Structure formats: C-alpha cells, structure tokens
Short mmCIF file of C-alpha atoms in Angstrom, two decimals:
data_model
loop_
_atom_site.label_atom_id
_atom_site.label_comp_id
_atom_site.label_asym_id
_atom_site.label_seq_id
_atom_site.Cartn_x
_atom_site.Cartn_y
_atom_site.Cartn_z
CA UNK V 1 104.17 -90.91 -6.46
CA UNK V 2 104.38 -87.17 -5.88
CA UNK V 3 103.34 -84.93 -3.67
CA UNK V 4 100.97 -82.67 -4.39
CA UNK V 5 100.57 -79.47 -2.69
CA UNK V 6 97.12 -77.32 -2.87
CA UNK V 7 97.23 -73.63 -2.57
CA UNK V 8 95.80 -73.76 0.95
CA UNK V 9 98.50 -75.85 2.09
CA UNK V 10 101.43 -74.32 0.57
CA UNK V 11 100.46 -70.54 1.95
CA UNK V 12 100.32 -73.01 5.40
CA UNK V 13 103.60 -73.40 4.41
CA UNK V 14 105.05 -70.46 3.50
CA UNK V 15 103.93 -68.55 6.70
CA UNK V 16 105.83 -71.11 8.83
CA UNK V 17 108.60 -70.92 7.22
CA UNK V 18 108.65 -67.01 7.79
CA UNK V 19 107.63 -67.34 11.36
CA UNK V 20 110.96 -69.64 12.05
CA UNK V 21 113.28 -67.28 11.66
CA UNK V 22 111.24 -64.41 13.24
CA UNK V 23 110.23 -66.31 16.15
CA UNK V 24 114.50 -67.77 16.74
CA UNK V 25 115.44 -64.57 16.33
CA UNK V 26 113.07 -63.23 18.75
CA UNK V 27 113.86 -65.67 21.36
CA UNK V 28 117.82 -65.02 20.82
CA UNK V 29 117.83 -61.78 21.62
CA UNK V 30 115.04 -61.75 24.25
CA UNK V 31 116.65 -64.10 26.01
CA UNK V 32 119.93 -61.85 27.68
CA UNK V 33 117.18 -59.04 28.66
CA UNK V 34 114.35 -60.90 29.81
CA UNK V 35 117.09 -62.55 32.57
CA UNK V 36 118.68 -59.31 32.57
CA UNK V 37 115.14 -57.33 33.77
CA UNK V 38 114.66 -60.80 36.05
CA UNK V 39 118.07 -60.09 37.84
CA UNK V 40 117.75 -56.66 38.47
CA UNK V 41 114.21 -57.05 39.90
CA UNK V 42 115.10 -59.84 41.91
CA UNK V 43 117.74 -57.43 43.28
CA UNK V 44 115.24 -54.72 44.15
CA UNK V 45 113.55 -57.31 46.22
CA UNK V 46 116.18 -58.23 48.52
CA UNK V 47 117.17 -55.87 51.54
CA UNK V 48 120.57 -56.23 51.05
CA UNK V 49 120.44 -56.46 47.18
CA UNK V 50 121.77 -60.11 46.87
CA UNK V 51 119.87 -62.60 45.06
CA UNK V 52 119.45 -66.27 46.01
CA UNK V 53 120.76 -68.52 43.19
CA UNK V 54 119.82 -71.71 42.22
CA UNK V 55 120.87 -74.63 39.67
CA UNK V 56 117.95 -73.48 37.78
CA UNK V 57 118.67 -69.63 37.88
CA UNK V 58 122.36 -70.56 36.80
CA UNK V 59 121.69 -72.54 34.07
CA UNK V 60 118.95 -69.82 32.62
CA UNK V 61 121.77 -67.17 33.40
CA UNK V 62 124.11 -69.43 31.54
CA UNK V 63 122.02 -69.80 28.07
CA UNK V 64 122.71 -66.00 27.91
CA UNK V 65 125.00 -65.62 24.79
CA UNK V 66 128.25 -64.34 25.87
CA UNK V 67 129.71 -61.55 26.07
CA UNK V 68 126.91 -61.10 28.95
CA UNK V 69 125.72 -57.68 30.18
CA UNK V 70 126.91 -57.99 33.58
CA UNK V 71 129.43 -59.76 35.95
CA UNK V 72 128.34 -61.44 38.67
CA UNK V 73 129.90 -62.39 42.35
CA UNK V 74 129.26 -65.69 43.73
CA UNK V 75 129.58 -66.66 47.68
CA UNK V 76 129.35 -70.40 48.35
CA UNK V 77 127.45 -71.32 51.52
CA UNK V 78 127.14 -74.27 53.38
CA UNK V 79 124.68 -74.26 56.42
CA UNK V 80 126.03 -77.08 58.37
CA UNK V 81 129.81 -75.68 58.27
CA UNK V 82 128.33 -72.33 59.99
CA UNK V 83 128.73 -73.78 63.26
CA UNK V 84 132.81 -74.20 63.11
CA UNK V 85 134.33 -71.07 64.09
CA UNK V 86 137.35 -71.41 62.25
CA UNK V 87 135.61 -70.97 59.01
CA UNK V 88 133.73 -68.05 60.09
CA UNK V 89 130.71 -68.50 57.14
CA UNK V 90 127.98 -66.58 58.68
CA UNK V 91 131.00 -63.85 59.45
CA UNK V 92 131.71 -63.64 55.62
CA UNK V 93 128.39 -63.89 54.40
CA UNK V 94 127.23 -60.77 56.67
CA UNK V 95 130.54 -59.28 55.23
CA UNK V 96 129.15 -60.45 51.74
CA UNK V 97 125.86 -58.85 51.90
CA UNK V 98 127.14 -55.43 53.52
CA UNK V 99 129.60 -55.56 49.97
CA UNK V 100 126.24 -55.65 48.02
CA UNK V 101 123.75 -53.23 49.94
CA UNK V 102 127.28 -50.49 49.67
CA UNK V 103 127.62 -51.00 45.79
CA UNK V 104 124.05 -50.43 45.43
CA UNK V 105 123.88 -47.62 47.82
CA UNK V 106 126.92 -46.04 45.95
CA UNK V 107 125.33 -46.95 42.36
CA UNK V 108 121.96 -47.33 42.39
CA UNK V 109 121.29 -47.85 38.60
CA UNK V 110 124.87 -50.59 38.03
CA UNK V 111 123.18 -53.19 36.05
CA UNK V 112 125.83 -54.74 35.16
CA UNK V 113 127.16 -56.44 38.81
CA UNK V 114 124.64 -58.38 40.60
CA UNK V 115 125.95 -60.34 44.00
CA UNK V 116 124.28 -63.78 44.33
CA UNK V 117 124.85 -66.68 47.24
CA UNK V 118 124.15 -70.31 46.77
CA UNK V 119 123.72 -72.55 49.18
CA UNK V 120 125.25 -76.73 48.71
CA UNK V 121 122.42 -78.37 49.99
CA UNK V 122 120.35 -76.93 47.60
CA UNK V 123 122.22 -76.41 44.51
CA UNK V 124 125.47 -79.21 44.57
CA UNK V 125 124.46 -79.36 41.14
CA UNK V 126 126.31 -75.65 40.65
CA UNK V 127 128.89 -76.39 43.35
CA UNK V 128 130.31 -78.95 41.08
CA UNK V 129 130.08 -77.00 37.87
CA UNK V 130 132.76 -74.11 39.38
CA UNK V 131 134.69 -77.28 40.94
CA UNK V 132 134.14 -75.88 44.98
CA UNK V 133 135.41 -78.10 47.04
CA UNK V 134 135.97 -76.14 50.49
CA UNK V 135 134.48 -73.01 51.85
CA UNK V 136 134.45 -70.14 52.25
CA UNK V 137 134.63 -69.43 48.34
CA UNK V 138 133.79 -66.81 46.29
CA UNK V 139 134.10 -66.35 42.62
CA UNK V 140 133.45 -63.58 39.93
CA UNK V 141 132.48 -64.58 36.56
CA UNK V 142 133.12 -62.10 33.98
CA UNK V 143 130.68 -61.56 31.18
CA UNK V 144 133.14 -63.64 28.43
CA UNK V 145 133.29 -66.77 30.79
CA UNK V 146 131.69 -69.73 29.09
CA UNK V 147 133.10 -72.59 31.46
CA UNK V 148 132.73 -72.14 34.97
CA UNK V 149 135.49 -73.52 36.32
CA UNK V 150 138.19 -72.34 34.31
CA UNK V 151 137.09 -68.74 33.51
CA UNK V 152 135.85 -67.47 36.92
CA UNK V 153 138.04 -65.90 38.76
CA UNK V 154 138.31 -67.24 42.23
CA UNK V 155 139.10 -65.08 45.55
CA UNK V 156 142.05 -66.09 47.47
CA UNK V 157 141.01 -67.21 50.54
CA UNK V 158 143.66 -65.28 52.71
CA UNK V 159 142.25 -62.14 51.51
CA UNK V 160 138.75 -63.04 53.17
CA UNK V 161 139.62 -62.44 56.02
CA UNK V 162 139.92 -58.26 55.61
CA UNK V 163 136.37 -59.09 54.92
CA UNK V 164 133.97 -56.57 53.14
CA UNK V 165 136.74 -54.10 51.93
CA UNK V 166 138.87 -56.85 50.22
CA UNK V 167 136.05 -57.97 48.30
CA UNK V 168 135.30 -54.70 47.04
CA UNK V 169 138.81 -54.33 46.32
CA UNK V 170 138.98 -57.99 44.46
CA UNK V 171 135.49 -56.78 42.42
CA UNK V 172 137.27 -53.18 41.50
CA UNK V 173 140.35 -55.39 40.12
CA UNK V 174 138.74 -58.15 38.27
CA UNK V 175 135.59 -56.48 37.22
CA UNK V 176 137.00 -53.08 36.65
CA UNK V 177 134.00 -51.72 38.14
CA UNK V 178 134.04 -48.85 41.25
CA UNK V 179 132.24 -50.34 44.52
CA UNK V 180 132.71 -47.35 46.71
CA UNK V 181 132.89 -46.90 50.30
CA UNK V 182 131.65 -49.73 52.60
CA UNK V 183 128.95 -48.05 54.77
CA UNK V 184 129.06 -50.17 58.06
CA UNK V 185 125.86 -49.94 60.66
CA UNK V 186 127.33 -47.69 63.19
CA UNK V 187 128.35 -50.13 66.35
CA UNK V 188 125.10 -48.06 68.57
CA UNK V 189 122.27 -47.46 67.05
CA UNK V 190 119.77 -44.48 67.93
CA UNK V 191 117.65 -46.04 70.26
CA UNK V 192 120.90 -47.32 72.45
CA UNK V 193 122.20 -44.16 72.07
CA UNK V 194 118.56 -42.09 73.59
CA UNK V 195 119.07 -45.17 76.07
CA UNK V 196 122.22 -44.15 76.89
CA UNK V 197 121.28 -40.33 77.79
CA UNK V 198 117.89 -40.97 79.56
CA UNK V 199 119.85 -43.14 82.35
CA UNK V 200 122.30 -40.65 82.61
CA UNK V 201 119.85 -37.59 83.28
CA UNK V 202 118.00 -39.99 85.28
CA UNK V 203 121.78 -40.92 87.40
CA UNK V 204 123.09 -37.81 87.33
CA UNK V 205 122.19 -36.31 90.46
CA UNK V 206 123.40 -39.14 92.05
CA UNK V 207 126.42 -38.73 90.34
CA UNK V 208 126.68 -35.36 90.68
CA UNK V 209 126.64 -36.53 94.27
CA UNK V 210 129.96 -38.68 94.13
CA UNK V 211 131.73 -36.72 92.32
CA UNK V 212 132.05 -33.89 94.34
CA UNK V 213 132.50 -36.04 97.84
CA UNK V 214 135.10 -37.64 96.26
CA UNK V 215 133.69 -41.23 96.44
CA UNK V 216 134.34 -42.48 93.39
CA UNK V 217 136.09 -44.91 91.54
CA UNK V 218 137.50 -42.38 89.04
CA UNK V 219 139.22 -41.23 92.54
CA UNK V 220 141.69 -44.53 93.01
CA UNK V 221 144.90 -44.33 91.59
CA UNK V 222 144.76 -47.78 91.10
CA UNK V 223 141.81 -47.65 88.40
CA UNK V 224 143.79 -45.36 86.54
CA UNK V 225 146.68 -47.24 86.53
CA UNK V 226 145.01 -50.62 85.53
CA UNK V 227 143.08 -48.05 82.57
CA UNK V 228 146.47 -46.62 81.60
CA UNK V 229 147.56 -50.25 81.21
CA UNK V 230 144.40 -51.52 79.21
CA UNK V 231 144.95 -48.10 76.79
CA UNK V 232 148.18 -49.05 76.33
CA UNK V 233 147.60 -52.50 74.98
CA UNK V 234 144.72 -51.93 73.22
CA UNK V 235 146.36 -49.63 71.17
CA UNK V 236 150.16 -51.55 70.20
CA UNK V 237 148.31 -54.57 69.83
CA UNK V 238 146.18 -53.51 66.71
CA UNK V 239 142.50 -54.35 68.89
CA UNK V 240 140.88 -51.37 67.12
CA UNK V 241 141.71 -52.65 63.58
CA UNK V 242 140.16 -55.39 64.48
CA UNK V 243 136.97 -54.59 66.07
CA UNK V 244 136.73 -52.53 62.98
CA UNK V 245 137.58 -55.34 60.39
CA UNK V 246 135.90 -57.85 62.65
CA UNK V 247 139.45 -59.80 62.13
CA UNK V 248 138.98 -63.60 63.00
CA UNK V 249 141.19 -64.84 65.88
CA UNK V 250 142.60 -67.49 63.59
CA UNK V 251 141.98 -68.97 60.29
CA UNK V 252 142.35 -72.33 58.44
CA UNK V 253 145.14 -72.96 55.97
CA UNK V 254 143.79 -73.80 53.12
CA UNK V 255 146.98 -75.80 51.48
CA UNK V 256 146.27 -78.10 55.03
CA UNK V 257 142.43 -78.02 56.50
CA UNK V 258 143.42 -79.58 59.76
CA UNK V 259 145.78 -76.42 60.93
CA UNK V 260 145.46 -73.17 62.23
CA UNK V 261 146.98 -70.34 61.13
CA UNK V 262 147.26 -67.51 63.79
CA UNK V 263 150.18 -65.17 61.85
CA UNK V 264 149.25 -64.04 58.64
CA UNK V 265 152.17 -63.23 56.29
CA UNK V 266 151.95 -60.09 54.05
CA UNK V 267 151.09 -56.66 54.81
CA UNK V 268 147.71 -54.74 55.47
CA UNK V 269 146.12 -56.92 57.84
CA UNK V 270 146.61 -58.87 60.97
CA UNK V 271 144.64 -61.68 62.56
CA UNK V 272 143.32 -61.16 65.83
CA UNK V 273 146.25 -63.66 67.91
CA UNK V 274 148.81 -62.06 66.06
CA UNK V 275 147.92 -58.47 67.62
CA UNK V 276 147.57 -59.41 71.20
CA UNK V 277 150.90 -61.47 70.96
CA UNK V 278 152.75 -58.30 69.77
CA UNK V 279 150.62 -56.15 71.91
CA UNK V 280 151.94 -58.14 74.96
CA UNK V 281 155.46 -57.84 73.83
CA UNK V 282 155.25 -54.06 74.01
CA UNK V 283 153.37 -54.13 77.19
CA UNK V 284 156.41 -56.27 78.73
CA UNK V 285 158.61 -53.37 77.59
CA UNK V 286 156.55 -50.87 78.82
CA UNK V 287 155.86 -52.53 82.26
CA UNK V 288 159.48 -53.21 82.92
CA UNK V 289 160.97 -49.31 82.06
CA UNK V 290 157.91 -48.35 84.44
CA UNK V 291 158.78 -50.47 86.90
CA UNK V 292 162.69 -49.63 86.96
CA UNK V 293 161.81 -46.07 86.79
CA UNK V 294 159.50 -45.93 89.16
CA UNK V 295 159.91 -48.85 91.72
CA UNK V 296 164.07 -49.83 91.11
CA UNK V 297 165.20 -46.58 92.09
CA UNK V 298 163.51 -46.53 95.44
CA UNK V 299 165.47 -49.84 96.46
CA UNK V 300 168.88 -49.34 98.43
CA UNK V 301 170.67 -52.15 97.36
CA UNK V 302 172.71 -51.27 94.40
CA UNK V 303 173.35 -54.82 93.64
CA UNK V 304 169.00 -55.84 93.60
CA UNK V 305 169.40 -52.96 91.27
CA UNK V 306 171.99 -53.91 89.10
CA UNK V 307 170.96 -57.26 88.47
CA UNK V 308 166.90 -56.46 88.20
CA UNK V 309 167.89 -53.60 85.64
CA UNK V 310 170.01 -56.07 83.96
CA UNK V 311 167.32 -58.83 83.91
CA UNK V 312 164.33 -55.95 82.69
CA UNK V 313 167.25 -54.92 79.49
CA UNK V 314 167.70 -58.31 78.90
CA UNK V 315 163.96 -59.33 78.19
CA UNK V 316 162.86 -55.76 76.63
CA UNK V 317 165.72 -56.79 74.68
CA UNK V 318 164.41 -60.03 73.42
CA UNK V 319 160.43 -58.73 73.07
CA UNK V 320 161.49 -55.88 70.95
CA UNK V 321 163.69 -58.50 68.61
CA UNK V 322 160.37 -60.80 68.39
CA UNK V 323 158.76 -57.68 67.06
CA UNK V 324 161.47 -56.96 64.64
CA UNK V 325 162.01 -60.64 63.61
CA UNK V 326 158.03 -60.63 62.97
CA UNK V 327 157.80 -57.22 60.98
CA UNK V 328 160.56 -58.89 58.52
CA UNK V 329 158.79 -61.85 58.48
CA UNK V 330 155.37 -60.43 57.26
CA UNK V 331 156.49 -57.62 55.04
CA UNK V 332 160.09 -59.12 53.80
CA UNK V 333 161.89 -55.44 54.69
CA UNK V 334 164.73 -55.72 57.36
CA UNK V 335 165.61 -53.74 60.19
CA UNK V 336 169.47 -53.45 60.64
CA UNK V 337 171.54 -51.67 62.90
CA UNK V 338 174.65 -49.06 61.87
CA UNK V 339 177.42 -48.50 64.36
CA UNK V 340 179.09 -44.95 64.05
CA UNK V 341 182.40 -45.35 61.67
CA UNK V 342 184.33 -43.89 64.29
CA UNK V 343 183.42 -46.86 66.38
CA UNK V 344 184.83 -49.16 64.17
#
C-alpha cells in the first residue's frame, strides 16, 4: 500500500527538511564562539584572570572544532598534596596565577590564551584524559590538539621551579604568544611602608638621642663585623635570587619520587641549598685570608704561623676547587689552569 502524502503534510515536510541544515549549521559554528565569549567572561570574573575548569567545561571546550581560537594553559592541583613541602603546590599555583593576572595586565584584549586550574578531587575524570599522574603539572594545549595526552605539550618539571618567569617563557615558546613582564606585588606594601615612617617620627627623638651620646649599637665594632659577615654571604651565596624567585630549598626528582634533589644541574637557576653551600665555601675563604691577615701576623711564633697559614691555603684551596668542580658540573664548561711556557 502506498503512502499518500496531502499538501498540508508535505509543506510539513519540506520546511523541516530546510530547517536541518540551517539549524546544524547554526549550531556548528555557534558552538567555538559561544565557549569562546563563555571563556573570556569567565576570565573577567576572576581577580587573577584564571578560570576554574571542570570535566564538564573541558569536554564543552573540547567539542570546539579544531583548529580552536585560543591555546590554553593547564595547572593540575591536588589539595591534599599542598601540605608536603617538597612539592611546593600552593607555591606554584600563586606563581601560576601571578603568570595570568601579568599576561592580562600586559594584553588586555589576548583572546586567544586563557590560564585555567583543575583540581583532582573534582575533575579525575580530566586528570586521566591528559594521563597526570604526579604533580605539580602543567600543560599547554595548542589550538590543533585533538587528543589530550599526546598533543599537549607538557612543562618539564625542573623548570618549575624558576617559577612565574619560566612559565611565561615555556607559553612564549610553545604558544608563540608574548606574555610580558611579570609584575610581582612589591615585598611592602603602602600601608607597611606609612607604618614604617610614623614609628620612626614618633622614635626619632629618642634616637636622635643615642646617636649623638654614642650609645648605640651601630657604635660596636663587633655589630659591624658580624653585618660585614652576613653581607658577605648573602651576596656569594645567591640569597637575593632567591628571595626574588622564591627558589624552593629542595625539590623532588621526578625520574625517583622518594629523593631529594638539592643541586640542580643546568644553568640560570639555583635551588635554595645549593646557594648557601657555595655561599659557605666562599665565606671559609674569606674568613681564613681575614683571619691570617689580620690575627696571624700579630702571633710571634713563626712556626704557629707557618703551619696555620699552611692549614688556611690548604682548605681555601679545597673550597675554591668544590666551587670550580660544581660550576663544571652545572654548566659543562671547564676551568683549567696554564703554566707560563717558560716554566715548562
């Protein structure tokens, strides 16, 4: 038996089947800039411009056909690991978020980076899509990437721990897109700073006071020496690089979870153990040709000389070769000595 169609049904007809098309077509290219406009105003949102992702938001920024409009940086999070210090999460993560609030501060209409953390507890869903495993993590995933794993582009994890400027410099190299400056809070703020001046107009009479009786401490030799000393280390032993990096004492090694790393090897940066063990070489060196300058000569025994200025060569000696022995070590260029030909 056939069908039979009446006029009223086949116009039905005929205006669904030219709403199909319209309507998938619609929906196809809607799609990319309705998550697009979603993105960026979930960016405007957050303080430090970094959006919260979530299995959900992932999988809807996922159904975007690809080549995307945008990259986008991923930090992995894991609340329970924040306590271990070794791993230094809540560290990176402020790190991460001062990387966002400068590359929106530097470009303020980029559209096409946007700087997301995800959390595991919430979202292991995601974790297992990109194949994370340990922490800390971060990924970029370039517009063209269609499986996560494979086509993001992970962070080594050594280079975390320059913090905020090697992520900017990892983004610039991947995503061939300019982060600028990292604008870091200065280390007093305003209100310390008025602090600061109103107790010393209150103190300075006082002060005033000491100062000219003499009855201070900036008066004993002995502060300045013990200052002198403190200047000196803190500035062979790299401490200002890393109040200024925020450089971790130590960090994990990733090919074995269970040790400690405390030298890093490669040039540019320095973990926190590593300066204060060269910094108290050098101070050895510079104790010791104080001390036999000062002190040795005023002894009258020429033999307590002798063998103490013997004993001070011997071990500046030695600190100086640790230095050398560790400056080949991390940057692979040697130090050698030349004798004079006419000595050979």
């Amino acid at each position: 038996m056939a069908i039979s169609t009446t006029p009223t049904s086949f116009f039905l007809i005929a205006i669904l089947v030219l709403l199909v098309p319209i309507n998938h077509s619609f929906s196809s290219s809607s799609n990319g800039g309705d998550i697009h406009s979603e993105l960026t105003d979930l960016r405007s949102q957050s303080p430090t411009g970094v959006i919260h992702l979530s299995d959900q938001l992932l999988r809807r920024i996922l159904t975007v056909k690809t080549p995307r409009p945008f990259n986008f940086v991923i930090f992995f999070d894991a609340k329970q690991l924040h306590s271990k210090p070794e791993l230094s999460l809540p560290t990176l993560k402020d790190e991460f978020n001062l990387l966002s609030s400068s590359f929106y501060t530097n470009n303020p209409e980029n559209v096409k980076l946007f700087f997301f953390t995800i959390e595991f507890q919430e979202s292991q869903t995601s974790f297992a899509l990109f194949g994370v495993n340990s922490l800390p993590h971060l990924r970029l995933i370039p517009p063209s990437a269609i499986d996560l794993k494979k086509d993001s582009i992970q962070m080594d994890g050594s280079d975390l721990a320059r913090l905020a400027e090697s992520m900017a410099e990892f983004v610039e190299a991947k995503a061939k897109i300019n982060v600028g400056p990292i604008h870091r809070p200065p280390m007093i703020s305003k209100k310390q700073i008025m602090g600061i001046v109103a107790l010393g107009l209150v103190l300075s009479p006082f002060l005033v006071k000491k100062i000219v009786s003499g009855d201070t401490i900036l008066h004993d030799k002995h502060v300045w020496m013990a200052g002198s000393i403190f200047i000196y280390f803190f500035s062979v032993s790299g401490a200002m690089f890393n109040i200024i990096r925020k450089m971790p004492m130590f960090m994990v090694d990733r090919e074995d979870p269970g040790k400690l790393v405390y030298f890093y090897q490669g040039s540019g940066m320095q973990l926190g153990a590593e300066g204060f063990a060269v910094g108290f070489l050098y101070s050895i060196v510079g104790l010791l040709l104080a001390f036999m300058i000062h002190v040795l000569v005023r002894l009258k025994s020429r033999t307590v000389q002798r063998v103490v200025m013997l004993f001070a060569l011997f071990v500046s000696f030695w600190a100086v070769k640790k230095v050398i022995h560790l400056d080949n070590w991390k940057t692979g260029y040697g130090i050698h000595a030349y004798w004079p030909s006419s000595w050979n």
